[in-house]
Every structure is written in structure tokens, then in C-alpha cells.
XYZ file of C-alpha atoms in Angstrom:
514
model
C 16.377 11.431 7.633
C 18.750 10.555 6.539
C 19.736 12.048 3.412
C 22.961 13.735 2.410
C 23.040 17.047 0.100
C 22.420 15.566 -3.029
C 22.172 15.334 -6.698
C 18.501 15.652 -6.683
C 18.880 19.193 -7.580
C 19.624 18.147 -10.970
C 17.068 15.117 -10.914
C 14.317 16.698 -9.427
C 14.397 20.021 -10.863
C 10.926 20.531 -10.754
C 11.095 20.489 -6.942
C 12.766 23.755 -6.588
C 9.188 25.157 -6.176
C 8.878 23.265 -2.644
C 10.805 26.241 -1.369
C 14.107 24.849 0.005
C 16.787 27.377 -0.251
C 20.399 26.358 -1.095
C 21.840 29.427 0.023
C 21.599 28.867 3.697
C 24.779 27.793 5.068
C 24.516 24.603 6.856
C 26.889 21.605 7.247
C 25.979 18.246 5.740
C 23.976 16.688 8.440
C 22.006 19.823 9.034
C 20.601 19.791 5.467
C 19.490 16.235 5.471
C 15.869 16.860 6.562
C 15.387 19.383 3.890
C 16.269 16.948 1.374
C 14.115 14.147 2.845
C 11.304 16.487 2.666
C 12.040 17.350 -0.980
C 12.199 13.704 -2.019
C 8.716 12.637 -0.203
C 7.076 15.613 -1.738
C 8.291 14.771 -5.195
C 7.307 11.142 -4.894
C 3.845 12.367 -4.177
C 3.726 15.371 -6.471
C 1.244 13.608 -8.719
C -1.372 13.421 -6.367
C -1.613 16.828 -4.276
C -1.793 20.402 -4.514
C 1.789 22.291 -4.008
C 3.234 22.336 -0.677
C 2.884 25.795 -0.206
C -0.818 25.639 -0.603
C -0.939 22.766 1.850
C 1.167 24.267 4.460
C -0.472 27.830 3.921
C -3.636 26.597 5.848
C -3.777 27.890 9.376
C -4.345 25.150 12.167
C -7.577 24.948 14.181
C -8.305 23.962 17.559
C -10.494 20.809 18.199
C -14.007 21.660 18.418
C -13.730 24.585 16.143
C -16.909 25.044 14.013
C -15.040 25.423 10.384
C -15.822 23.384 7.252
C -13.639 20.309 7.328
C -10.659 19.990 5.252
C -8.122 17.356 5.162
C -5.311 20.113 4.726
C -6.211 21.621 8.041
C -4.200 20.486 10.942
C -5.622 20.101 14.387
C -3.368 21.214 17.383
C -2.856 18.371 20.363
C -1.711 19.244 23.579
C 1.469 17.174 24.101
C 3.679 16.843 27.142
C 7.045 18.770 26.725
C 8.983 16.296 28.885
C 7.252 12.920 29.652
C 10.153 11.575 32.119
C 11.047 14.903 33.530
C 9.915 17.713 35.650
C 8.427 19.822 32.837
C 4.799 18.637 32.624
C 3.462 21.504 30.621
C 2.313 21.086 27.102
C 2.929 22.260 23.499
C 0.785 22.251 20.598
C 1.575 19.322 18.180
C 0.032 19.408 14.757
C -2.138 16.274 13.412
C -4.042 15.570 10.471
C -6.738 13.189 10.034
C -8.388 11.424 7.215
C -11.489 9.519 8.211
C -12.978 9.359 4.882
C -12.533 5.591 4.709
C -13.058 4.625 8.325
C -15.798 2.316 9.294
C -16.416 1.484 13.106
C -13.869 -1.232 14.035
C -11.472 -0.691 11.447
C -7.769 0.063 11.989
C -6.198 3.316 12.909
C -2.827 4.102 11.153
C -0.652 6.536 12.673
C 2.223 8.045 10.963
C 4.695 9.999 12.945
C 6.282 12.243 10.206
C 9.895 11.903 11.682
C 12.466 14.325 10.703
C 10.099 16.387 8.112
C 7.413 18.502 8.440
C 3.841 16.619 8.676
C 2.165 17.309 5.559
C -1.573 16.277 4.623
C -0.266 15.017 1.172
C 0.078 11.788 2.625
C -3.738 11.741 3.774
C -4.528 11.015 -0.049
C -1.449 9.322 -1.510
C 1.246 6.872 -0.559
C 1.014 3.342 1.037
C -0.388 4.328 4.246
C -3.202 5.930 2.465
C -3.665 2.832 0.342
C -3.882 0.518 3.381
C -6.364 2.917 5.281
C -8.740 2.807 2.293
C -8.314 -1.137 1.621
C -8.952 -2.149 5.023
C -11.590 0.492 5.922
C -9.169 2.508 8.382
C -8.531 6.206 9.792
C -4.984 7.670 8.845
C -3.654 10.121 11.481
C -0.464 12.050 10.872
C 1.209 13.474 13.722
C 4.099 15.862 13.372
C 7.297 14.972 15.154
C 8.247 17.140 17.920
C 10.819 20.088 17.024
C 9.917 19.716 13.258
C 7.421 21.842 11.049
C 5.649 23.733 13.607
C 5.377 21.783 16.667
C 7.724 23.074 18.950
C 8.055 22.697 22.760
C 10.614 25.841 22.943
C 10.740 29.440 21.633
C 14.171 28.896 19.634
C 16.584 26.304 18.882
C 19.664 27.276 21.076
C 21.566 24.293 22.970
C 19.909 24.434 26.328
C 16.288 24.326 24.589
C 17.271 21.374 22.664
C 17.100 18.922 25.643
C 13.449 17.754 25.159
C 14.343 16.059 21.814
C 14.907 12.641 22.317
C 13.835 9.113 21.184
C 12.113 8.212 24.290
C 10.070 11.498 24.384
C 9.319 11.088 20.790
C 7.936 7.750 21.634
C 6.153 8.728 24.434
C 4.569 11.433 22.151
C 3.129 8.565 20.252
C 1.872 6.780 23.519
C 0.177 9.665 25.106
C -1.420 10.359 21.756
C -3.139 7.139 21.417
C -4.104 7.231 24.980
C -5.965 10.424 24.396
C -6.961 9.978 20.740
C -10.490 8.972 21.267
C -11.425 12.004 23.023
C -9.148 14.050 20.749
C -10.525 12.827 17.414
C -14.354 12.889 18.697
C -13.579 16.615 19.655
C -11.801 17.449 16.358
C -14.037 15.849 13.732
C -17.015 14.307 15.476
C -15.867 10.751 14.753
C -15.575 7.949 17.415
C -12.760 5.723 17.322
C -14.380 2.605 18.533
C -12.793 0.580 21.406
C -11.969 -2.325 19.021
C -10.178 -0.395 16.624
C -6.507 -1.592 16.195
C -3.673 0.835 16.121
C -0.948 0.322 13.350
C 2.261 2.535 13.482
C 3.796 3.272 10.397
C 6.528 5.433 8.815
C 9.696 5.567 6.277
C 13.051 6.067 7.252
C 13.611 7.333 10.819
C 9.974 7.384 11.287
C 9.570 3.791 10.233
C 12.247 3.033 12.930
C 9.903 5.008 15.493
C 6.956 2.626 14.464
C 9.122 -0.496 15.113
C 10.219 0.762 18.684
C 6.664 2.293 19.467
C 5.452 -1.308 18.672
C 8.083 -2.920 20.789
C 7.739 -0.552 23.602
C 3.723 -0.218 23.860
C 2.401 -3.772 22.580
C -0.737 -2.982 24.565
C -1.441 0.155 22.446
C 0.007 -0.785 19.182
C -1.186 -3.752 17.439
C 1.310 -3.922 14.417
C 3.498 -1.862 12.485
C 4.443 -1.130 8.905
C 8.218 -0.030 8.635
C 9.585 1.237 5.202
C 13.490 1.529 5.277
C 13.837 1.225 9.113
C 17.512 1.614 10.104
C 16.980 -0.173 13.540
C 20.380 -0.363 14.277
C 22.026 2.838 15.311
C 25.740 2.887 14.017
C 27.693 6.172 14.712
C 30.274 4.686 12.253
C 28.243 4.065 9.239
C 31.072 3.443 6.797
C 28.926 0.399 5.470
C 26.794 2.883 3.380
C 29.408 3.254 0.791
C 29.806 -0.686 0.334
C 26.110 -0.516 -0.941
C 27.045 2.612 -3.043
C 29.929 0.734 -4.565
C 28.156 -2.287 -5.530
C 25.475 0.001 -7.271
C 27.905 2.113 -9.284
C 29.770 -0.007 -12.321
C 32.319 3.101 -12.229
C 33.107 2.414 -8.444
C 36.701 1.459 -8.978
C 37.343 4.548 -10.969
C 35.748 6.668 -8.316
C 38.127 4.848 -5.731
C 41.046 5.171 -7.948
C 40.237 9.179 -8.128
C 39.992 9.245 -4.219
C 43.304 7.457 -3.694
C 44.937 10.007 -5.577
C 42.981 13.092 -3.794
C 44.121 11.698 -0.639
C 47.736 11.448 -1.485
C 47.564 15.199 -2.851
C 45.849 16.409 0.470
C 48.493 14.308 2.250
C 51.319 16.136 0.535
C 50.236 19.586 2.144
C 51.375 21.053 -1.184
C 49.260 24.272 -1.183
C 49.486 25.202 -4.822
C 48.829 21.584 -5.872
C 45.793 21.426 -3.491
C 44.254 24.783 -4.414
C 44.670 23.724 -8.130
C 42.454 20.645 -7.606
C 39.983 22.807 -5.631
C 39.574 25.058 -8.762
C 39.165 22.094 -10.842
C 36.317 20.821 -8.658
C 34.571 24.284 -8.493
C 35.397 24.249 -4.796
C 38.152 26.827 -4.465
C 36.512 28.749 -1.846
C 36.195 26.025 0.660
C 39.190 26.664 2.924
C 39.141 23.605 5.061
C 40.636 20.563 3.308
C 38.121 18.365 4.879
C 35.202 20.283 3.938
C 36.487 20.485 0.368
C 36.687 16.300 0.588
C 33.397 15.969 2.164
C 31.725 17.938 -0.550
C 32.628 15.352 -3.025
C 30.252 12.679 -1.444
C 26.878 13.748 -1.834
C 26.409 13.386 -5.716
C 27.411 9.877 -5.637
C 25.614 8.848 -2.445
C 22.284 10.260 -3.185
C 22.330 8.995 -6.894
C 22.179 5.530 -5.230
C 20.126 6.079 -2.373
C 17.091 7.469 -4.377
C 17.720 5.453 -7.688
C 14.902 4.232 -9.457
C 15.193 2.553 -12.892
C 13.950 4.559 -16.094
C 10.362 3.557 -16.737
C 10.296 1.421 -19.808
C 9.719 3.381 -22.976
C 10.743 6.633 -21.162
C 13.694 8.798 -22.602
C 14.926 9.620 -19.067
C 18.424 8.819 -18.704
C 19.266 6.123 -15.991
C 20.964 8.105 -13.273
C 23.740 5.799 -12.658
C 24.669 5.311 -16.111
C 24.579 9.052 -16.507
C 26.758 9.351 -13.507
C 29.405 6.821 -14.555
C 29.494 8.352 -17.836
C 31.801 10.919 -16.767
C 34.448 8.245 -16.272
C 34.260 6.981 -19.645
C 36.850 9.717 -21.011
C 40.087 7.381 -20.906
C 42.148 10.445 -22.104
C 41.741 11.649 -18.427
C 42.779 10.283 -15.023
C 39.957 9.318 -12.875
C 40.517 12.381 -10.626
C 40.275 14.766 -13.465
C 36.840 12.913 -14.493
C 35.592 13.426 -11.091
C 36.534 16.935 -10.912
C 34.844 17.644 -14.180
C 31.634 15.825 -12.877
C 31.650 17.735 -9.443
C 32.033 21.089 -11.189
C 29.404 20.583 -13.676
C 27.072 19.458 -10.946
C 27.841 22.544 -8.942
C 27.523 24.803 -11.866
C 24.330 23.324 -13.144
C 22.677 23.582 -9.979
C 23.993 26.991 -8.980
C 25.276 25.598 -5.640
C 27.221 28.147 -3.481
C 30.093 25.933 -2.044
C 30.674 27.914 1.182
C 27.126 28.002 2.009
C 26.490 24.455 1.337
C 29.529 22.602 2.490
C 31.337 24.602 5.296
C 31.270 22.696 8.344
C 30.027 25.514 11.172
C 28.045 27.894 8.869
C 24.831 28.434 10.475
C 25.708 27.369 13.844
C 24.691 30.483 15.597
C 21.280 30.518 13.972
C 18.848 29.561 16.595
C 15.702 30.457 15.078
C 12.797 27.999 14.702
C 11.589 25.991 11.653
C 15.101 24.589 10.837
C 14.414 20.712 10.487
C 18.096 20.085 9.668
C 19.333 21.760 12.795
C 16.840 19.526 14.845
C 18.037 16.276 13.051
C 21.741 17.436 13.427
C 21.081 17.634 17.112
C 19.514 14.114 16.979
C 22.518 12.648 15.291
C 25.049 14.282 17.616
C 23.152 13.184 20.884
C 21.763 9.964 20.051
C 22.361 8.445 16.512
C 25.607 9.299 14.666
C 24.909 7.847 11.497
C 28.047 9.513 10.418
C 28.884 8.335 6.866
C 32.397 7.855 6.905
C 35.330 6.450 4.945
C 35.418 2.525 5.789
C 38.719 1.127 7.271
C 41.363 -0.602 5.146
C 41.240 -2.866 3.118
C 37.547 -1.865 2.152
C 37.344 -0.031 -1.005
C 36.791 3.661 -0.269
C 34.560 6.081 -2.281
C 35.090 8.916 -0.098
C 38.058 10.389 1.319
C 39.822 9.339 4.507
C 39.655 12.906 5.620
C 35.776 12.201 5.908
C 35.544 10.862 9.251
C 33.032 10.687 12.032
C 35.293 12.981 14.105
C 34.898 15.483 11.087
C 31.442 15.241 10.709
C 30.600 15.662 14.494
C 32.972 18.514 14.991
C 30.375 21.079 14.309
C 28.079 19.666 17.224
C 29.454 21.807 19.864
C 29.666 24.841 17.654
C 25.814 24.560 17.203
C 24.830 23.213 20.524
C 27.354 24.244 22.917
C 27.829 22.548 26.294
C 24.665 20.384 25.644
C 26.873 18.050 23.481
C 29.390 16.268 25.918
C 30.477 13.408 24.000
C 29.760 10.903 21.461
C 26.204 9.914 20.481
C 24.349 7.648 23.048
C 24.007 4.973 20.608
C 24.962 2.076 22.441
C 22.524 2.766 24.831
C 19.425 2.870 22.395
C 20.752 -0.395 20.637
C 20.815 -2.013 24.062
C 17.187 -0.712 24.910
C 15.749 -1.612 21.605
C 17.953 -4.513 20.527
C 19.690 -3.356 17.298
C 19.284 -5.504 14.334
C 17.121 -7.966 16.486
C 14.528 -6.116 17.962
C 12.098 -8.046 20.321
C 9.028 -7.264 18.426
C 6.147 -9.067 16.573
C 3.433 -7.994 13.755
C 5.680 -5.883 11.961
C 6.084 -5.382 8.106
C 9.758 -4.665 7.614
C 10.097 -3.285 3.724
C 13.437 -2.480 2.238
C 15.258 -1.843 -1.112
C 18.344 -3.409 -1.362
C 19.826 -0.483 -3.562
C 19.156 1.700 -0.516
C 22.549 2.042 1.494
C 20.454 2.260 4.862
C 19.463 -1.400 4.581
C 22.771 -2.048 5.916
C 21.320 -0.968 9.176
C 17.939 -2.800 8.585
C 16.800 -6.494 9.457
C 17.145 -7.135 5.701
C 21.043 -6.622 5.898
C 21.468 -10.684 6.586
C 19.369 -13.450 5.384
C 19.876 -15.194 8.763
C 18.479 -11.989 10.655
C 15.514 -11.669 8.258
C 14.596 -15.487 8.738
C 14.866 -15.190 12.611
C 12.728 -11.927 12.441
C 10.061 -13.808 10.207
C 9.974 -17.278 12.139
C 6.564 -18.566 12.672
C 4.948 -15.353 10.966
C 6.136 -13.181 13.824
C 6.928 -10.582 11.223
C 7.205 -10.323 7.628
C 10.317 -9.240 6.014
C 9.994 -7.980 2.210
C 12.962 -6.876 -0.062
C 12.917 -5.185 -3.430
C 16.521 -6.025 -5.058
C 16.119 -3.044 -7.558
C 14.271 -0.373 -5.263
C 15.836 2.365 -3.101
C 14.866 4.247 0.030
C 11.360 4.154 1.139
C 9.645 3.876 -2.463
C 7.016 1.591 -1.388
C 5.992 4.123 1.281
C 5.969 7.484 -0.646
C 5.940 6.454 -4.377
C 2.713 7.652 -5.698
C 2.803 6.590 -9.411
C 2.056 3.331 -10.647
C 5.386 1.836 -11.629
C 5.390 -1.934 -11.791
C 8.466 -2.725 -13.262
C 11.111 -2.992 -10.488
C 9.101 -4.812 -7.855
C 7.095 -2.064 -6.001
C 3.653 -3.500 -7.241
C 4.482 -6.921 -5.825
C 5.914 -5.535 -2.354
C 2.696 -3.576 -2.011
C 0.506 -6.528 -2.468
C 2.544 -8.300 0.187
C 2.375 -5.382 2.350
C -1.377 -5.373 2.299
C -1.788 -9.270 2.526
C 0.526 -8.886 5.694
C -1.411 -6.159 7.416
C -4.653 -8.075 6.594
C -2.980 -11.166 8.277
C -1.984 -9.121 11.335
C -5.483 -7.477 11.651
C -7.044 -10.846 11.814
C -5.020 -11.840 14.981
C -5.870 -10.988 18.516
């Protein structure tokens, strides 16, 4: 969810084999789900086959007589519109790992959120670790409108109406109610009536896990939520405040942005065009698109930051970024231009394809995860990472507003977009930073800008949420976005190992409760 177009093309060069094209023209929000998938697949890369091999397997229907493979999805008949007149069904992909299940053991349900479901997570990552440690079964269900789970035949505006938070939550509820018969038919294993269900997820899927536990406490015994933004915030200017605290060169970046905005304010076309050329962005005609293109490198470096392993020759990502501003012979704006131009050149980015706001709006084909996520931001979430109001320090141009980021919504989805995202209603329904929920393990890395929308944002909120053992709140000061959930390697030098021990202890405590 929740990823800007990022510097991972450099840091994660080995993931170019994951098959995501940079050449398809999409606005910033539309690219988010693509980059989220790359990050998750990268973190699990040590423990899996390639994604191409995994996703090449054809789905099978429950009951089909074929050799059992964890890589093979089953198809669940999901209701298209749980609260509306269209009660027909579509096929939703489901992956199951029952290898460690003992009758009476828990069932961990991972809705894959804004990325395709992948069987990678059946054998690596924290949900798998928990299932193995607690004699549990792990089930991954694909979120509607992502991967290959579509209730419609194209992604035109009118066909997106079934993509809502409440339909997605009802998907979870309906699946759990149907799971005993479905799993028995699919793999011949009985889920015993005393097995407790634990919803789990990372990022947006973690938020779904929290809300599902809150909405269906009779079905879901507990939840494990990694980096869950439980507050829906359309004007998400707080994102940059975390970025600024993490970057030693933040003031130099802010100084560069101040000068850039003065240049854009001047409407001096020759001067503006000169600086566009300096940044390698001369082909972007819209000045706001130009300003918006400068944010990805900075934000993703922080959001996906991990300290270099001890004894490693790998450069520290934050130190590497800030080294561009060590050249005191240049003004900060020139240093920022040199950094951005090198980033674009080294990663062979087509600026028009990557950063033009409305490009790709008329492509209604299926299998566009970024388009689905963009629809969710347009209609319910926002999450627009915008410039903060004065006197807060700005690391992105004042031209990067929520209005600019939401402007393509109607171009993509037409009259289906009638106003601002319905975020207030969602916060009222689920409680924002104070969800009325129990038996949830909340985990956040404080290097993660999305922690500003989590229960970890304030000590008083964390204390309230964990009163009398009602929930458990775990923070990792040096960690970033969802590293406890997806990170496959045995790094022990920045708190992930301690967090995982505490996660397991909390889950075991919750399982001991009735």
C-alpha cells in the first residue's frame, strides 16, 4: 500500500527480475501497489522460488485430484456485493499451508491487501513462523480486485464500485464462516471447531486485520498487525516529519525546496525549464508533476530503511543519500538536482511514463494492482503525502498538495468519483487511533513514516491500547515498514529478533485466553 515510486530500483536492483515495468505510464499512487509487491518479494527472496515460477501455477478447484503443492491456489466462491443486490459470486484465490497444523491449533488468515497473494508467505515471514511455532494452519486469501481475484471483467470506473473496505472485510467474514467445508474439500483436512482464528497482515492488510477483529470478534480470536495505519488521513503531511527526523541532511533538502518553490512561483519559463533539465525532468510539462517527481527517492529511502548489517560492505542508504549534499561548492538545489538526475539516469526511468499525472487513465484492463489501490485512495483513504502547513519544515514542494494528487481520480474513474475520500466515515466506524479492539499485537518501526497513523504515534495512545493486557504494542526504534512481518533473514542487530520473540509471546498469551 502505501509506497511511493521509489529508490528501490537502485537498492533492490536484483528485484528487476520480479517483472514490474517502469515504462507503463501511471501517476504516483497507481504505482504504489507495484512497489509494495517488489519490497515484500525482495524481503522473502532468500526463502522462495522466483515469483514468476510461483505465479505460473494454474489454480485448481477444491476437490480436484492433483498432487498437493503449496504453490497452487484454490478458488473460493466469494460474494460480489455483500451489502447490495448483486449476490452472485466471483473466484477468489486462496493458498493453504496445513503442514504444521494439529487439530485444535490456530488458523492464521492473511488477506494479502493491495498486492497479489503469493505462496511465498506460506514458507517464510512472521505468519509462517507463528503458525509453525503454535501448531497452526496458515491461509492466504487474495484481496478482491488484486492479483487474479476480480468480480468484474475490466477496471473501468463503474466496475470499481464493489471495491470497498466493508466488502473486503465481509470477504474475510464470509470466508471464515465457509472455511471448514472449503478447506476439507480443498485439501482433505478438518479445521476443528475449537481452532481459534488469528487475522494477520502488514501495512494496509494489517489495518484490515485490526478492523476485522473489531467487527467480527465472534469469528476472529486475535490479530497480529504489522505497521497498521489505523487512522485514515487524506492530508498525510505528517509523513515527511518522520522522513525529516531520519535524514541528517533534511535541512539542506528543505533549503533546496524553498528555492525551487520560489523559482516555480516566478513563472519564469526559461529559468524553470533550465532547472527541469538539471533534474533530468525536462520532458515533464506540468510544473506540479515536476515538483512531485522529486519526493520518491527521499521518502522511500526512509520508509524502507534498514541499517547495514555489521561487517557488511553495503553502504548505509541514508548516509549515501545525504552524501549528495556534502558538496558545499554548490547550493543545495544543485546538489538535489545532481542526485535526482543520477537516480533517473542510473535506473533508466522514463520521467513521462513514471511521473505524468493522468498517463494510463484510459487503460481499463485487469491485473493493474496500482489502479485498484488508486481507486481506494480516491474513494476512501486519501493518504495523500502532501506538503505540511507552515511553520513545519517542508521536504517536498508546496505544489505537492492533496488536490494535485487527487486530480487524476476523475480522469481514471469518471463520475464514480464525486468528491473527497470518505475517510471521516471510516474513522468514525473504526475509531481512528483508538479502535475498540482487544487481543491485537500492534508492531511498528519508528523509522516508518506510516507509524504516524498508527497506535504507536503517541505514548498515551499506546498505553491506553495496552491497558490491562488488552492489546500488546511493540515498537522498534531503528526499524522501518513491515520488516517484522516480511523480513526473511536472521538479522538481529536492529531489534527485529526481540520484536519477534515478543510477538510470539503475545500470540501465545492470546491463544491461552477464552
